[in-house]
Coordinates of C-alpha atoms in Angstrom, one line a residue:
M15 CA -12.9 -14.8 -15.5
G16 CA -15.6 -12.2 -16.5
N17 CA -18.9 -11.3 -14.9
G18 CA -21.8 -10.1 -17.1
G19 CA -25.2 -8.5 -16.2
R20 CA -26.5 -5.5 -14.5
L21 CA -24.9 -3.9 -11.4
M22 CA -27.4 -4.6 -8.5
D23 CA -27.9 -2.8 -5.3
R24 CA -25.9 -4.7 -2.9
R25 CA -28.5 -4.3 -0.1
E26 CA -31.0 -5.9 -2.4
F27 CA -28.6 -8.6 -3.1
L28 CA -27.7 -9.4 0.4
K29 CA -31.2 -10.0 1.2
S30 CA -31.2 -13.2 -1.0
L31 CA -29.2 -15.9 0.7
T32 CA -29.5 -18.0 -2.4
G33 CA -28.1 -15.2 -4.6
A34 CA -25.4 -14.5 -2.1
A35 CA -24.2 -18.1 -2.1
A36 CA -24.3 -18.3 -5.8
S37 CA -22.4 -15.1 -6.3
F38 CA -19.6 -16.3 -3.7
C39 CA -19.1 -19.3 -6.1
L40 CA -19.2 -17.5 -9.3
G41 CA -17.6 -14.1 -8.2
A42 CA -20.6 -12.2 -9.5
S43 CA -20.4 -8.6 -10.0
V44 CA -22.5 -6.6 -7.5
S45 CA -22.6 -2.8 -6.8
C46 CA -24.7 -0.1 -5.3
D47 CA -26.6 2.1 -7.8
R48 CA -25.7 5.5 -6.5
G49 CA -27.0 7.9 -9.3
K50 CA -26.1 8.8 -12.7
P51 CA -22.6 8.7 -14.3
A52 CA -20.7 12.0 -13.6
Q53 CA -19.6 12.2 -17.2
S54 CA -19.8 10.2 -20.5
A55 CA -17.5 7.1 -20.4
S56 CA -16.0 8.1 -23.7
T57 CA -14.2 11.1 -22.2
M58 CA -12.7 9.1 -19.2
P59 CA -9.0 7.8 -19.3
N60 CA -8.1 4.2 -18.9
I61 CA -6.6 3.5 -15.6
V62 CA -4.0 0.9 -14.7
L63 CA -3.0 0.5 -11.0
F64 CA 0.0 -1.6 -10.1
I65 CA 0.1 -2.5 -6.5
A66 CA 3.3 -4.2 -5.3
D67 CA 3.4 -6.2 -2.0
D68 CA 6.0 -5.4 0.7
L69 CA 8.1 -3.3 -1.6
G70 CA 10.5 -0.9 0.1
W71 CA 10.5 2.8 -0.3
K72 CA 13.8 3.1 -2.0
D73 CA 14.2 -0.4 -3.5
L74 CA 13.6 0.9 -7.0
S75 CA 16.5 2.1 -9.1
Y76 CA 14.6 5.4 -9.9
Y77 CA 14.4 5.9 -6.2
G78 CA 18.2 5.5 -5.8
N79 CA 18.9 1.8 -5.4
S80 CA 22.2 1.0 -6.9
N81 CA 22.0 -2.8 -6.2
I82 CA 19.7 -3.5 -9.2
T83 CA 17.9 -1.9 -12.1
T84 CA 14.2 -1.8 -12.5
P85 CA 13.8 -0.5 -16.1
N86 CA 10.1 -0.9 -16.6
I87 CA 8.9 0.8 -13.3
D88 CA 11.7 3.4 -13.9
R89 CA 10.0 4.0 -17.2
I90 CA 6.7 4.9 -15.6
A91 CA 8.6 7.5 -13.4
A92 CA 10.7 8.8 -16.3
E93 CA 7.5 9.5 -18.3
G94 CA 5.5 10.8 -15.3
M95 CA 5.8 12.1 -11.6
L96 CA 7.5 10.4 -8.7
F97 CA 6.5 11.2 -5.2
T98 CA 9.5 11.2 -2.8
N99 CA 7.4 11.5 0.3
A100 CA 4.4 9.0 0.1
F101 CA 3.1 7.1 2.9
V102 CA 0.7 4.2 3.6
T103 CA -1.9 4.5 6.4
A104 CA -0.8 1.2 7.9
S105 CA 2.3 -1.0 7.6
S106 CA 0.3 -4.1 7.0
C107 CA -1.3 -5.6 3.9
S108 CA -5.1 -5.7 4.5
P109 CA -5.4 -2.2 6.1
S110 CA -3.2 -0.5 3.7
R111 CA -5.0 -2.0 0.7
A112 CA -8.5 -1.1 2.1
S113 CA -7.3 2.5 2.5
I114 CA -6.4 2.7 -1.2
L115 CA -9.8 1.5 -2.2
T116 CA -11.9 3.7 0.1
G117 CA -9.7 6.7 0.7
Q118 CA -10.1 6.2 4.5
Y119 CA -8.0 5.4 7.4
P120 CA -8.2 1.8 8.8
H121 CA -10.1 2.9 11.9
S122 CA -12.6 4.6 9.7
N123 CA -13.3 1.6 7.2
G124 CA -12.9 -0.9 9.9
V125 CA -10.0 -3.0 8.4
T126 CA -7.6 -2.8 11.1
G127 CA -5.7 -6.1 10.7
L128 CA -5.0 -9.0 8.5
T129 CA -8.4 -10.1 7.2
H130 CA -7.5 -13.8 6.5
V131 CA -6.6 -14.0 10.2
R132 CA -9.5 -11.9 11.6
K133 CA -12.3 -12.3 9.4
R134 CA -14.5 -9.9 11.2
L135 CA -12.2 -7.2 10.0
M136 CA -13.0 -7.6 6.3
L137 CA -14.1 -4.5 4.5
S138 CA -17.9 -4.2 4.7
P139 CA -19.5 -4.3 1.3
F140 CA -21.4 -1.2 2.3
H141 CA -18.3 0.9 2.0
R142 CA -17.8 2.9 -1.1
T143 CA -14.7 1.9 -3.3
F144 CA -13.4 3.7 -6.3
P145 CA -13.6 0.7 -8.5
E146 CA -17.3 0.5 -7.7
L147 CA -17.8 4.3 -8.6
L148 CA -15.7 3.8 -11.9
A149 CA -17.9 0.8 -12.8
K150 CA -21.2 2.8 -12.3
S151 CA -19.8 5.5 -14.5
G152 CA -19.3 3.1 -17.5
M153 CA -15.8 1.6 -17.1
E154 CA -14.9 -2.0 -17.4
T155 CA -13.3 -2.8 -14.2
A156 CA -11.1 -5.8 -13.4
F157 CA -8.3 -7.0 -11.0
E158 CA -5.8 -9.8 -10.9
G159 CA -3.6 -11.2 -8.2
K160 CA -3.9 -10.6 -4.4
W161 CA -7.3 -10.0 -2.8
H162 CA -6.5 -9.2 0.8
V163 CA -9.4 -6.7 1.6
A164 CA -12.3 -9.2 1.9
P165 CA -10.9 -12.6 0.8
Y166 CA -14.1 -14.5 1.7
F167 CA -16.5 -12.1 0.0
P168 CA -17.1 -11.9 -3.9
T169 CA -15.1 -9.1 -5.5
G170 CA -18.1 -7.9 -7.5
W171 CA -19.4 -6.4 -4.2
Y172 CA -16.5 -4.0 -4.3
G173 CA -17.0 -2.9 -8.1
Y174 CA -14.9 -5.3 -10.0
R175 CA -16.7 -6.6 -13.0
Q176 CA -14.0 -9.2 -13.8
R177 CA -11.7 -11.2 -11.7
L178 CA -8.7 -12.3 -13.8
S179 CA -7.3 -14.8 -11.3
G180 CA -8.8 -17.6 -9.1
V181 CA -10.5 -17.1 -5.8
L182 CA -8.1 -19.4 -3.8
P183 CA -4.9 -18.0 -2.2
K184 CA -2.8 -20.3 -4.4
D185 CA -4.1 -18.3 -7.3
F186 CA -3.2 -14.9 -6.0
L187 CA 0.3 -14.9 -7.4
I188 CA 0.5 -13.4 -10.9
R189 CA 2.8 -15.6 -13.0
S190 CA 2.6 -13.9 -16.3
S191 CA 0.9 -10.9 -17.9
E192 CA -1.1 -13.0 -20.3
R193 CA -4.4 -12.2 -18.8
A194 CA -3.7 -8.6 -18.4
V195 CA -2.6 -8.2 -21.9
E196 CA -5.8 -9.9 -23.1
F197 CA -8.0 -7.7 -21.0
I198 CA -6.3 -4.6 -22.6
R199 CA -6.7 -5.9 -26.1
A200 CA -10.5 -6.7 -25.4
N201 CA -11.2 -3.3 -24.0
R202 CA -8.8 -1.2 -26.0
N203 CA -11.9 0.7 -27.5
N204 CA -13.6 1.3 -24.2
P205 CA -12.5 2.9 -20.9
F206 CA -11.3 0.5 -18.4
Y207 CA -9.8 0.1 -14.9
L208 CA -7.3 -2.6 -14.5
E209 CA -5.8 -3.3 -11.1
L210 CA -2.7 -5.6 -10.8
N211 CA -1.8 -6.8 -7.4
Y212 CA 1.6 -8.5 -7.4
M213 CA 2.9 -10.7 -4.7
D214 CA 6.4 -11.4 -5.8
T215 CA 8.1 -9.3 -3.2
H216 CA 6.1 -10.9 -0.3
R217 CA 7.5 -14.0 1.3
D218 CA 6.0 -17.4 0.7
D219 CA 4.0 -19.3 3.4
A220 CA 7.2 -20.6 4.8
G221 CA 8.6 -17.1 5.3
E222 CA 11.1 -17.6 2.5
F223 CA 12.2 -16.0 -0.8
H224 CA 13.6 -18.2 -3.7
F225 CA 15.7 -17.0 -6.6
V226 CA 13.9 -16.6 -9.8
P227 CA 16.2 -18.3 -12.4
Q228 CA 15.7 -15.7 -15.2
F229 CA 16.7 -13.0 -12.9
P230 CA 19.8 -13.9 -10.9
V231 CA 21.1 -11.5 -8.3
D232 CA 24.6 -12.0 -6.8
A233 CA 24.5 -11.7 -3.0
D234 CA 28.3 -10.9 -3.0
T235 CA 27.9 -7.8 -5.2
I236 CA 25.1 -5.9 -3.3
S237 CA 24.9 -4.2 0.1
V238 CA 22.1 -3.8 2.6
P239 CA 20.6 -0.5 2.1
D240 CA 21.3 2.1 4.8
Y241 CA 17.5 2.8 5.3
Y242 CA 16.8 -0.8 6.3
T243 CA 19.0 -0.1 9.5
L244 CA 20.0 -3.7 9.3
P245 CA 23.7 -5.0 9.6
D246 CA 25.4 -5.8 6.2
W247 CA 25.8 -9.6 7.1
P248 CA 26.1 -12.2 4.5
E249 CA 22.9 -13.9 5.5
V250 CA 21.0 -10.7 5.3
R251 CA 22.5 -10.0 1.7
L252 CA 21.5 -13.5 0.6
D253 CA 17.9 -13.0 1.7
L254 CA 17.9 -9.6 0.1
A255 CA 19.2 -10.9 -3.1
K256 CA 16.4 -13.4 -3.3
Y257 CA 14.0 -10.6 -2.7
Y258 CA 15.5 -8.4 -5.4
S259 CA 15.3 -11.4 -7.8
N260 CA 11.5 -11.5 -7.4
L261 CA 11.3 -7.7 -7.7
L262 CA 12.9 -8.0 -11.1
L263 CA 10.4 -10.7 -12.1
M264 CA 7.6 -8.2 -11.2
D265 CA 9.3 -5.4 -13.0
S266 CA 9.5 -7.5 -16.2
M267 CA 5.7 -8.4 -16.0
I268 CA 4.9 -4.7 -15.6
G269 CA 6.9 -4.0 -18.7
T270 CA 4.8 -6.5 -20.6
V271 CA 1.7 -4.6 -19.6
L272 CA 3.2 -1.2 -20.6
D273 CA 4.1 -2.8 -24.0
A274 CA 0.6 -3.9 -24.4
L275 CA -0.7 -0.3 -23.8
D276 CA 1.8 0.8 -26.5
R277 CA 0.8 -1.9 -28.9
N278 CA -2.8 -1.1 -28.6
R279 CA -2.1 2.6 -29.2
I280 CA -3.8 3.6 -25.8
S281 CA -0.8 4.7 -23.7
E282 CA -1.6 8.4 -24.3
K283 CA -5.1 8.0 -22.9
T284 CA -4.2 5.7 -20.0
L285 CA -3.4 7.0 -16.4
V286 CA -0.9 4.6 -14.8
C287 CA -0.3 4.5 -11.1
F288 CA 2.3 2.4 -9.2
V289 CA 2.4 2.0 -5.4
S290 CA 3.4 -0.5 -2.7
D291 CA 1.2 -1.5 0.2
N292 CA 3.9 -1.1 2.9
G293 CA 7.7 -1.4 3.7
P294 CA 9.9 -4.4 2.9
P295 CA 9.6 -7.8 4.8
F296 CA 12.6 -7.5 6.9
P297 CA 13.1 -7.0 10.7
G298 CA 12.2 -3.6 11.8
N299 CA 10.7 -2.5 8.5
K300 CA 7.3 -3.8 7.7
M301 CA 4.8 -3.6 10.6
T302 CA 6.6 -0.6 12.0
L303 CA 5.6 3.2 11.6
Y304 CA 9.1 4.3 10.9
D305 CA 9.7 5.7 7.4
R306 CA 11.1 2.4 6.3
G307 CA 7.8 0.7 7.3
M308 CA 5.3 3.4 6.1
A309 CA 6.9 5.2 3.2
V310 CA 6.3 3.7 -0.2
P311 CA 7.1 4.4 -3.8
L312 CA 4.2 6.3 -5.5
I313 CA 4.4 7.1 -9.3
F314 CA 1.8 8.5 -11.7
R315 CA 2.1 8.6 -15.5
W316 CA -0.5 10.4 -17.7
P317 CA 0.9 11.5 -21.0
G318 CA -0.2 15.1 -21.9
K319 CA -1.5 15.7 -18.4
I320 CA 1.6 15.0 -16.2
E321 CA 5.0 16.4 -17.2
A322 CA 7.5 13.7 -17.8
G323 CA 10.4 13.2 -15.4
T324 CA 9.0 15.4 -12.6
R325 CA 9.1 14.9 -8.9
S326 CA 6.9 16.0 -5.9
N327 CA 8.1 16.4 -2.4
A328 CA 4.8 16.9 -1.0
L329 CA 3.5 14.7 1.8
A330 CA 1.2 12.3 0.1
S331 CA -0.8 9.4 1.6
T332 CA -2.3 6.5 -0.2
I333 CA -5.8 7.7 0.9
D334 CA -5.1 10.2 -1.8
I335 CA -5.2 7.6 -4.5
M336 CA -9.0 7.2 -4.5
P337 CA -9.9 10.9 -4.9
T338 CA -7.1 11.4 -7.5
L339 CA -8.3 8.6 -9.9
L340 CA -11.9 9.6 -9.4
E341 CA -11.1 13.3 -10.1
A342 CA -9.1 12.3 -13.3
S343 CA -12.3 10.4 -14.3
G344 CA -14.6 13.3 -13.7
I345 CA -16.3 11.6 -10.8
P346 CA -16.8 13.4 -7.4
A347 CA -15.1 11.6 -4.5
P348 CA -17.7 10.5 -1.9
E349 CA -18.0 12.4 1.4
S350 CA -16.5 9.4 3.2
A351 CA -13.2 9.8 1.5
Q352 CA -10.5 11.4 3.7
G353 CA -7.8 11.8 1.3
K354 CA -7.1 14.7 -1.1
P355 CA -6.7 14.7 -4.8
L356 CA -3.2 14.9 -6.1
L357 CA -4.0 16.2 -9.6
R358 CA -2.9 19.7 -8.8
L359 CA 0.5 18.4 -7.7
L360 CA 0.6 16.1 -10.6
Q361 CA 0.1 19.2 -12.9
A362 CA 3.0 21.0 -11.1
E363 CA 1.1 23.3 -8.8
N364 CA 2.3 24.5 -5.4
E365 CA 3.3 21.5 -3.2
S366 CA 4.4 23.3 -0.1
A367 CA 0.8 24.0 1.3
F368 CA -0.7 20.7 0.3
R369 CA -0.4 18.9 3.7
E370 CA 1.2 19.6 7.0
A371 CA 1.5 16.0 8.1
V372 CA 0.5 12.4 7.3
F373 CA -0.8 9.9 9.7
A374 CA -0.5 6.1 10.0
E375 CA -1.7 3.5 12.4
M376 CA -1.4 -0.2 13.5
T377 CA -3.9 -2.1 15.5
Y378 CA -3.3 -5.7 14.4
H379 CA -1.0 -7.3 11.9
V380 CA -1.2 -11.0 13.0
N381 CA -0.9 -10.0 16.6
Y382 CA -2.1 -7.0 18.6
L383 CA 0.3 -4.2 17.8
P384 CA -1.6 -0.8 18.6
M385 CA 0.3 2.3 17.6
R386 CA -0.5 5.7 15.9
A387 CA 1.9 8.1 14.3
A388 CA 2.1 11.6 12.9
R389 CA 4.8 12.5 10.5
T390 CA 5.8 16.1 9.3
R391 CA 8.7 17.2 7.1
K392 CA 10.9 17.4 10.3
W393 CA 9.3 15.3 13.0
K394 CA 8.0 11.7 13.4
Y395 CA 5.9 11.0 16.6
I396 CA 4.8 7.6 17.4
R397 CA 2.4 6.6 20.3
N398 CA 2.4 3.0 21.3
Y399 CA -0.6 1.8 23.2
S400 CA 1.0 -1.3 24.5
D401 CA 4.5 -2.6 25.2
D402 CA 4.0 -5.6 22.9
P403 CA 7.0 -6.1 20.9
V404 CA 7.0 -5.6 17.1
G405 CA 8.2 -9.1 16.5
L406 CA 9.8 -10.6 13.4
D407 CA 6.7 -11.8 11.6
Q408 CA 7.8 -14.3 8.8
C409 CA 11.5 -13.8 9.7
S410 CA 11.0 -15.4 13.2
H411 CA 12.3 -18.8 12.2
M412 CA 15.6 -17.5 10.9
A413 CA 18.6 -17.6 13.0
W414 CA 20.2 -14.3 11.7
A415 CA 17.0 -12.4 12.2
R416 CA 16.9 -13.5 16.0
K417 CA 20.7 -12.7 16.3
I418 CA 20.0 -9.2 14.9
C419 CA 17.7 -8.7 17.9
E420 CA 20.5 -8.8 20.2
L421 CA 21.9 -5.6 18.8
P422 CA 21.2 -2.4 20.7
N423 CA 19.2 -0.7 17.9
Q424 CA 17.3 -3.8 16.9
G425 CA 14.7 -4.3 19.8
W426 CA 11.9 -6.1 17.8
L427 CA 11.7 -8.7 20.5
R428 CA 11.8 -6.3 23.4
P429 CA 8.9 -4.3 24.9
R430 CA 8.1 -0.9 23.3
A431 CA 8.2 2.5 25.0
P432 CA 5.0 4.5 25.4
E433 CA 6.1 7.3 23.0
E434 CA 8.8 7.9 20.4
L435 CA 10.0 11.2 18.9
Y436 CA 12.5 11.6 16.0
D437 CA 14.1 14.6 14.3
L438 CA 14.0 13.4 10.7
E439 CA 16.3 16.1 9.4
N440 CA 19.1 15.0 11.6
D441 CA 18.1 11.4 12.2
P442 CA 16.4 10.1 9.0
H443 CA 16.6 6.4 10.1
E444 CA 14.9 7.2 13.4
Q445 CA 17.6 5.8 15.8
T446 CA 17.5 8.2 18.5
N447 CA 14.3 8.6 20.5
L448 CA 14.1 12.3 21.9
V449 CA 11.1 11.9 24.0
A450 CA 13.2 12.3 27.2
D451 CA 15.1 15.2 25.8
P452 CA 14.3 18.4 27.9
A453 CA 15.2 20.6 24.9
R454 CA 12.4 18.9 22.9
L455 CA 9.5 19.2 25.2
Q456 CA 7.8 22.0 23.1
D457 CA 8.3 19.9 19.9
L458 CA 6.9 16.8 21.7
A459 CA 3.9 18.7 22.9
A460 CA 3.2 20.1 19.3
M461 CA 3.3 16.6 17.8
R462 CA 1.2 15.2 20.5
H463 CA -1.3 17.8 19.8
L464 CA -1.2 17.2 16.1
L465 CA -1.9 13.5 16.5
D466 CA -4.7 14.1 19.0
E467 CA -6.5 16.5 16.7
H468 CA -6.2 13.9 13.8
M469 CA -7.6 11.2 16.0
R470 CA -10.4 13.5 17.2
S471 CA -11.5 14.6 13.7
T472 CA -11.4 11.0 12.3
R473 CA -13.0 9.5 15.5
D474 CA -10.2 7.2 16.3
P475 CA -11.3 4.9 19.1
F476 CA -7.9 4.8 20.6
L477 CA -7.9 8.6 21.4
G478 CA -7.5 8.9 25.1
K479 CA -6.6 5.2 25.7
S480 CA -3.7 4.6 28.1
F481 CA -0.5 2.6 27.6
D482 CA -1.0 -1.1 28.3
Q483 CA 2.0 -2.7 30.0
R484 CA 1.5 -6.3 29.1
Q485 CA 5.1 -7.6 29.1

């Protein structure tokens, strides 16, 4: 599970084909030597990062879900700060996770689609990641679970000294907290970074969820959340109940990790972050740039540094996680990082001027799905670069999912329009496209300009591309 030895310069390492082959088999730890540690490791906090897979924005009870109770993740929120307006950079696993690690938008770090499908899109080992910078500053770094950023490259190239789970996809599912608890015990006297990537709320390879016997959920006692914008049909509720059952399993395992921090008396010096990689795996949610696809739960807990039970309404992006964790550790963020540290918000400073807008994008998921979005507090503007339908992803085999697409507001199998504009204050579920409304021409022009400026400043290759009518 662990990797010993010095951290090598990855350029030096890649010159040796023999060494590369060996490290691929062994998961050897490799990292660039980019200077002296910014501060003594003894003054750095421990960091635990929980990343959920396909977990919806408001699916936790602390975010208002009355269908179930998630006591352990709720505990993180009750003892820390919850962000009510946090967004991913892409509503797809690989691009979203690469943005968390690099602090960059997908078109900047090159991970613009699912990397197990398009291997050429795997994150280059020459990109800086925050686990690498933490490791170079003296932290013991480890991860367990899903590795979807560069699944065919060794994780040591990205700063992880230890890999607590196997290298095959069948080993990505975390089945218990045993290894995480042991890692915490073994490193309780030294600063560490532990990343836990749960897959429980992701559908299996057949596109299904299955009930977890220890966590039953009665489909007849729940309702489909309004923000999903799906009909409250029995078939949808049954699928949702299975999804919730798996969410409760993840919540339980997170509770075991939190208990281990308490038992080893290091909770007070541990920064905990919880986030999801995109919206829930239901039609019209994941893979879209509506709020239900790009908005995610984001929670930080750091006793003595973050006031318990606080909320921030600031517009936050998951590219902010990298600079936030580095700043908390006393490490300067690299110039390549495009996010902003959230520590000032975490310490209750003014949030209104933090950010005017967040931006998100899609280029590929499994299929080509090019779009870009700008989101302010009031407006959402989506620019589609082709009319390719969003599709149903892993729900495409389900009769109820295809039946849903016959409804007027469920056009996931129909061609997309070139542009979309939504008034989030009056239409939070983004049901009425105002692009053709003459009264909104000025607002449309402003949002177009906002997105263009973002694309120009980040050198997005889609800037200036025309709409491709392929259907």
